mmCIF file of C-alpha atoms in Angstrom:
data_model
loop_
_atom_site.group_PDB
_atom_site.id
_atom_site.type_symbol
_atom_site.label_atom_id
_atom_site.label_comp_id
_atom_site.label_asym_id
_atom_site.label_seq_id
_atom_site.Cartn_x
_atom_site.Cartn_y
_atom_site.Cartn_z
ATOM 1 C CA SER Z 1 0.000 0.000 0.000
ATOM 2 C CA ILE Z 2 0.954 3.659 -0.313
ATOM 3 C CA GLN Z 3 1.155 3.941 3.483
ATOM 4 C CA ASN Z 4 3.594 1.015 3.707
ATOM 5 C CA MET Z 5 5.656 2.500 0.866
ATOM 6 C CA LYS Z 6 5.849 5.841 2.687
ATOM 7 C CA ARG Z 7 6.874 4.022 5.870
ATOM 8 C CA SER Z 8 9.605 2.129 3.993
ATOM 9 C CA ILE Z 9 10.928 5.342 2.413
ATOM 10 C CA PHE Z 10 10.914 7.042 5.831
ATOM 11 C CA PHE Z 11 12.900 4.241 7.502
ATOM 12 C CA ALA Z 12 15.315 4.139 4.547
ATOM 13 C CA PHE Z 13 15.872 7.883 4.965
ATOM 14 C CA ILE Z 14 16.518 7.478 8.710
ATOM 15 C CA LEU Z 15 18.959 4.620 8.021
ATOM 16 C CA CYS Z 16 20.868 6.614 5.392
ATOM 17 C CA SER Z 17 21.010 9.623 7.707
ATOM 18 C CA PHE Z 18 22.391 7.453 10.509
ATOM 19 C CA PHE Z 19 25.154 5.994 8.352
ATOM 20 C CA SER Z 20 25.961 9.463 6.991
ATOM 21 C CA LEU Z 21 26.325 10.719 10.562
ATOM 22 C CA GLN Z 22 28.486 7.729 11.436
ATOM 23 C CA THR Z 23 30.735 8.498 8.447
ATOM 24 C CA THR Z 24 31.039 12.121 9.536
ATOM 25 C CA PHE Z 25 31.960 11.209 13.084
ATOM 26 C CA ALA Z 26 34.385 8.580 11.824
ATOM 27 C CA GLN Z 27 36.452 11.457 10.493
ATOM 28 C CA PHE Z 28 37.204 12.715 14.000
ATOM 29 C CA SER Z 29 37.216 10.512 17.044
ATOM 30 C CA ARG Z 30 36.807 13.122 19.758
ATOM 31 C CA PRO Z 31 33.464 14.841 19.405
ATOM 32 C CA ILE Z 32 33.567 16.007 23.065
ATOM 33 C CA SER Z 33 36.219 18.132 24.770
ATOM 34 C CA LEU Z 34 36.694 19.693 28.199
ATOM 35 C CA GLY Z 35 38.487 22.987 28.730
ATOM 36 C CA ALA Z 36 39.693 25.248 31.512
ATOM 37 C CA GLY Z 37 41.475 28.551 31.640
ATOM 38 C CA ALA Z 38 41.700 32.047 33.051
ATOM 39 C CA GLY Z 39 42.223 35.625 32.028
ATOM 40 C CA GLY Z 40 41.392 39.272 32.547
ATOM 41 C CA THR Z 41 38.053 41.072 32.590
ATOM 42 C CA MET Z 42 37.127 44.691 31.904
ATOM 43 C CA VAL Z 43 33.638 46.102 32.447
ATOM 44 C CA TRP Z 44 31.880 48.824 30.471
ATOM 45 C CA ALA Z 45 29.234 50.234 32.787
ATOM 46 C CA ASP Z 46 28.040 53.497 34.333
ATOM 47 C CA LEU Z 47 31.200 54.127 36.367
ATOM 48 C CA GLY Z 48 33.597 55.069 33.616
ATOM 49 C CA ASN Z 49 37.024 53.963 34.890
ATOM 50 C CA THR Z 50 37.254 50.202 34.554
ATOM 51 C CA ASP Z 51 39.714 47.970 36.400
ATOM 52 C CA THR Z 52 41.343 44.864 34.951
ATOM 53 C CA ARG Z 53 40.313 41.930 37.130
ATOM 54 C CA PHE Z 54 40.592 38.133 37.049
ATOM 55 C CA ALA Z 55 38.174 35.362 36.033
ATOM 56 C CA GLY Z 56 38.461 31.608 35.507
ATOM 57 C CA TYR Z 57 36.295 29.280 33.443
ATOM 58 C CA LEU Z 58 35.360 25.670 32.758
ATOM 59 C CA GLU Z 59 33.732 24.539 29.525
ATOM 60 C CA ALA Z 60 32.535 21.487 27.627
ATOM 61 C CA GLU Z 61 32.092 21.356 23.848
ATOM 62 C CA GLY Z 62 30.635 18.883 21.409
ATOM 63 C CA LEU Z 63 31.472 18.835 17.708
ATOM 64 C CA ILE Z 64 28.693 18.670 15.122
ATOM 65 C CA THR Z 65 31.242 18.667 12.287
ATOM 66 C CA PRO Z 66 35.033 18.905 12.710
ATOM 67 C CA PHE Z 67 34.633 22.706 12.620
ATOM 68 C CA ILE Z 68 31.227 23.488 14.171
ATOM 69 C CA SER Z 69 30.665 23.051 17.893
ATOM 70 C CA VAL Z 70 28.083 23.659 20.590
ATOM 71 C CA GLY Z 71 29.004 23.945 24.232
ATOM 72 C CA VAL Z 72 28.428 25.275 27.718
ATOM 73 C CA LYS Z 73 30.771 27.566 29.660
ATOM 74 C CA GLY Z 74 30.865 28.540 33.327
ATOM 75 C CA GLU Z 75 32.759 31.591 34.609
ATOM 76 C CA LYS Z 76 33.698 32.844 38.067
ATOM 77 C CA GLY Z 77 35.373 36.190 38.391
ATOM 78 C CA MET Z 78 35.367 39.838 39.350
ATOM 79 C CA LEU Z 79 34.242 43.024 37.614
ATOM 80 C CA SER Z 80 34.940 46.480 39.019
ATOM 81 C CA ALA Z 81 35.099 50.157 38.076
ATOM 82 C CA TYR Z 82 35.156 53.593 39.696
ATOM 83 C CA GLY Z 83 34.354 57.212 38.973
ATOM 84 C CA TRP Z 84 32.479 60.270 40.306
ATOM 85 C CA ASN Z 85 33.605 59.465 43.889
ATOM 86 C CA SER Z 86 31.855 56.094 43.540
ATOM 87 C CA ASP Z 87 32.995 52.515 42.937
ATOM 88 C CA PHE Z 88 31.690 48.972 42.670
ATOM 89 C CA GLU Z 89 32.806 45.321 42.677
ATOM 90 C CA ASN Z 90 30.781 42.445 41.279
ATOM 91 C CA SER Z 91 31.983 38.959 42.223
ATOM 92 C CA TYR Z 92 29.957 37.369 39.454
ATOM 93 C CA LEU Z 93 29.111 33.829 38.401
ATOM 94 C CA GLY Z 94 28.155 33.211 34.773
ATOM 95 C CA LEU Z 95 26.826 30.263 32.788
ATOM 96 C CA HIS Z 96 25.963 30.235 29.088
ATOM 97 C CA ALA Z 97 25.466 27.977 26.087
ATOM 98 C CA ASN Z 98 27.149 28.839 22.804
ATOM 99 C CA ALA Z 99 27.765 27.762 19.224
ATOM 100 C CA LYS Z 100 30.996 28.332 17.299
ATOM 101 C CA VAL Z 101 31.907 27.972 13.635
ATOM 102 C CA ARG Z 102 35.550 27.638 12.541
ATOM 103 C CA LEU Z 103 37.165 28.875 9.369
ATOM 104 C CA GLY Z 104 37.890 25.310 8.250
ATOM 105 C CA GLN Z 105 34.179 24.868 7.566
ATOM 106 C CA PHE Z 106 34.567 27.219 4.594
ATOM 107 C CA LEU Z 107 38.008 26.182 3.315
ATOM 108 C CA SER Z 108 38.645 23.648 0.545
ATOM 109 C CA LEU Z 109 39.805 20.860 2.840
ATOM 110 C CA PRO Z 110 39.868 17.125 2.042
ATOM 111 C CA GLU Z 111 36.590 15.334 2.709
ATOM 112 C CA ASN Z 112 38.423 12.746 4.788
ATOM 113 C CA TYR Z 113 39.344 14.552 7.996
ATOM 114 C CA SER Z 114 41.910 11.889 8.909
ATOM 115 C CA TYR Z 115 43.942 12.625 5.766
ATOM 116 C CA TYR Z 116 43.720 16.335 6.461
ATOM 117 C CA THR Z 117 44.848 16.177 10.086
ATOM 118 C CA LEU Z 118 47.828 13.952 9.198
ATOM 119 C CA GLY Z 119 49.009 16.009 6.257
ATOM 120 C CA ALA Z 120 48.194 19.610 7.123
ATOM 121 C CA GLY Z 121 50.910 21.958 8.303
ATOM 122 C CA THR Z 122 50.774 23.740 11.648
ATOM 123 C CA PHE Z 123 49.784 27.073 10.080
ATOM 124 C CA SER Z 124 46.961 25.471 8.069
ATOM 125 C CA LYS Z 125 45.542 23.745 11.137
ATOM 126 C CA ILE Z 126 45.639 26.958 13.186
ATOM 127 C CA LEU Z 127 44.016 28.907 10.328
ATOM 128 C CA ALA Z 128 41.258 26.307 10.027
ATOM 129 C CA ASN Z 129 40.532 26.601 13.767
ATOM 130 C CA ILE Z 130 39.971 30.356 13.946
ATOM 131 C CA TYR Z 131 36.351 30.763 15.052
ATOM 132 C CA VAL Z 132 33.502 33.120 15.817
ATOM 133 C CA GLY Z 133 30.583 32.294 18.050
ATOM 134 C CA ALA Z 134 27.641 33.545 20.052
ATOM 135 C CA GLY Z 135 25.584 32.326 22.958
ATOM 136 C CA VAL Z 136 23.011 33.090 25.621
ATOM 137 C CA GLY Z 137 22.998 32.553 29.359
ATOM 138 C CA ALA Z 138 22.736 34.146 32.782
ATOM 139 C CA LEU Z 139 24.951 36.195 35.076
ATOM 140 C CA LYS Z 140 24.557 35.939 38.871
ATOM 141 C CA ASN Z 141 25.452 39.246 40.517
ATOM 142 C CA ASN Z 142 27.175 39.754 43.848
ATOM 143 C CA ILE Z 143 27.523 43.543 43.872
ATOM 144 C CA ASN Z 144 29.124 45.761 46.491
ATOM 145 C CA HIS Z 145 29.070 49.434 45.601
ATOM 146 C CA ARG Z 146 29.595 52.883 47.083
ATOM 147 C CA ILE Z 147 27.546 55.565 45.339
ATOM 148 C CA ASP Z 148 28.214 59.236 46.027
ATOM 149 C CA PRO Z 149 24.971 61.127 46.855
ATOM 150 C CA THR Z 150 25.708 63.793 44.242
ATOM 151 C CA TYR Z 151 26.213 61.113 41.564
ATOM 152 C CA GLN Z 152 23.039 59.337 42.682
ATOM 153 C CA GLY Z 153 21.111 62.578 42.316
ATOM 154 C CA SER Z 154 22.390 63.100 38.774
ATOM 155 C CA ILE Z 155 21.460 59.508 37.834
ATOM 156 C CA GLU Z 156 17.927 59.875 39.180
ATOM 157 C CA SER Z 157 17.413 63.281 37.591
ATOM 158 C CA ALA Z 158 18.281 61.715 34.228
ATOM 159 C CA GLY Z 159 15.648 59.003 34.689
ATOM 160 C CA GLY Z 160 17.939 56.278 36.059
ATOM 161 C CA GLU Z 161 17.953 54.560 39.418
ATOM 162 C CA ILE Z 162 20.201 52.930 42.002
ATOM 163 C CA SER Z 163 19.160 49.286 42.048
ATOM 164 C CA ASP Z 164 18.245 47.406 45.216
ATOM 165 C CA ASP Z 165 18.789 44.093 43.387
ATOM 166 C CA LEU Z 166 22.481 43.486 44.074
ATOM 167 C CA ASN Z 167 22.414 39.671 44.105
ATOM 168 C CA GLY Z 168 19.996 38.789 41.331
ATOM 169 C CA TYR Z 169 20.327 37.234 37.885
ATOM 170 C CA GLN Z 170 20.450 38.921 34.518
ATOM 171 C CA LEU Z 171 20.517 37.872 30.875
ATOM 172 C CA ALA Z 172 23.972 37.628 29.273
ATOM 173 C CA ILE Z 173 24.647 37.456 25.526
ATOM 174 C CA PRO Z 174 28.309 36.512 24.904
ATOM 175 C CA LEU Z 175 30.030 36.988 21.531
ATOM 176 C CA HIS Z 176 33.251 35.056 20.891
ATOM 177 C CA ILE Z 177 36.253 35.269 18.605
ATOM 178 C CA GLY Z 178 39.312 33.089 19.076
ATOM 179 C CA LEU Z 179 41.382 30.157 17.950
ATOM 180 C CA ASP Z 180 42.377 26.657 18.983
ATOM 181 C CA ILE Z 181 46.048 25.728 18.524
ATOM 182 C CA PRO Z 182 46.210 21.925 18.078
ATOM 183 C CA ILE Z 183 48.957 20.009 19.874
ATOM 184 C CA GLY Z 184 50.170 16.718 18.435
ATOM 185 C CA ARG Z 185 49.297 14.865 15.255
ATOM 186 C CA THR Z 186 47.330 11.625 15.096
ATOM 187 C CA LEU Z 187 45.045 9.913 12.608
ATOM 188 C CA TYR Z 188 41.982 11.253 14.418
ATOM 189 C CA GLY Z 189 43.116 14.751 15.303
ATOM 190 C CA PRO Z 190 45.011 16.257 18.238
ATOM 191 C CA ARG Z 191 44.214 15.236 21.785
ATOM 192 C CA TRP Z 192 45.109 18.659 23.223
ATOM 193 C CA ALA Z 193 44.689 22.269 22.126
ATOM 194 C CA ILE Z 194 45.641 25.671 23.464
ATOM 195 C CA ASN Z 195 42.693 28.073 23.331
ATOM 196 C CA ILE Z 196 42.850 31.865 23.034
ATOM 197 C CA ASN Z 197 39.417 33.492 23.309
ATOM 198 C CA TYR Z 198 38.061 37.027 23.380
ATOM 199 C CA GLN Z 199 34.520 37.300 24.716
ATOM 200 C CA GLN Z 200 32.307 40.389 24.750
ATOM 201 C CA SER Z 201 29.187 39.864 26.880
ATOM 202 C CA LEU Z 202 26.159 42.127 26.494
ATOM 203 C CA LEU Z 203 23.964 42.623 29.592
ATOM 204 C CA PRO Z 204 20.569 44.034 28.509
ATOM 205 C CA LYS Z 205 19.308 44.434 32.101
ATOM 206 C CA ASP Z 206 21.980 47.114 32.685
ATOM 207 C CA ASN Z 207 22.625 46.048 36.268
ATOM 208 C CA VAL Z 208 26.209 44.844 36.510
ATOM 209 C CA ASP Z 209 27.116 47.723 38.867
ATOM 210 C CA GLY Z 210 23.849 48.403 40.691
ATOM 211 C CA VAL Z 211 23.264 51.540 38.618
ATOM 212 C CA ILE Z 212 20.479 51.324 36.025
ATOM 213 C CA ASN Z 213 20.770 53.985 33.363
ATOM 214 C CA SER Z 214 19.927 54.419 29.692
ATOM 215 C CA LYS Z 215 22.911 52.458 28.319
ATOM 216 C CA MET Z 216 23.439 48.702 28.317
ATOM 217 C CA ASP Z 217 26.262 47.324 30.483
ATOM 218 C CA GLN Z 218 28.771 44.890 29.022
ATOM 219 C CA TYR Z 219 32.105 43.321 29.868
ATOM 220 C CA SER Z 220 35.030 41.844 27.973
ATOM 221 C CA TYR Z 221 36.990 38.720 28.897
ATOM 222 C CA LEU Z 222 40.315 37.758 27.301
ATOM 223 C CA SER Z 223 41.394 34.267 28.324
ATOM 224 C CA LEU Z 224 44.012 31.597 27.744
ATOM 225 C CA GLY Z 225 43.107 27.973 28.291
ATOM 226 C CA VAL Z 226 43.707 24.346 27.442
ATOM 227 C CA LYS Z 227 41.342 21.756 25.949
ATOM 228 C CA LEU Z 228 41.411 17.996 26.343
ATOM 229 C CA ALA Z 229 39.608 15.853 23.763
ATOM 230 C CA LEU Z 230 37.811 12.853 25.255
ATOM 231 C CA PHE Z 231 37.046 9.388 23.948
ATOM 232 C CA ASN Z 232 40.354 8.927 22.169
ATOM 233 C CA ARG Z 233 40.201 6.154 19.578
ATOM 234 C CA ASN Z 234 43.456 4.248 19.053
#
């Protein structure tokens, strides 16, 4: 019957898709990696003189193709700035999901990833692993601030406010640009990589410093880390 024919075509499509996926993943044996690192933060908020502070991170990534990944990243660090006889510190905790696409996705590389990773030079592999990405997540504030009464008056007269919510959550939209530097050469790709990442996080709630004004707060995070690929296939 037509219904049975449709069912047979559907299952054939699922089977072909499965084997296609298996072929893709056969080209790289480590679809999951764990990473850790640290670096410096700078905040762009209502108090205009930003400090350079410290933050660390942990992340996990899964590859969809050898050059497209999705992952989650957790951060713990400090943001601070001063100005107008006022200052603040935010000992923040952040968590976000992200997707990244690497330049190798658009280069004319061999279809067989094993041949590529064995034969490519160091420069070619670094070039192929330059990436851009974006994500969405949450930032948990832990704000301590000292606001000068004169500055508070100017904020309120301009329609802003001094927030009472110093320990709440806010939306974070991180944008990434960076590169992975592969270490080692095997049939199935490197087991380790050095990661250099620049992240600019937009905070639409405008409450990273406890001062809510007309402009959106944001912070930058430049980090150096290491990645370990799991499920090595020998």
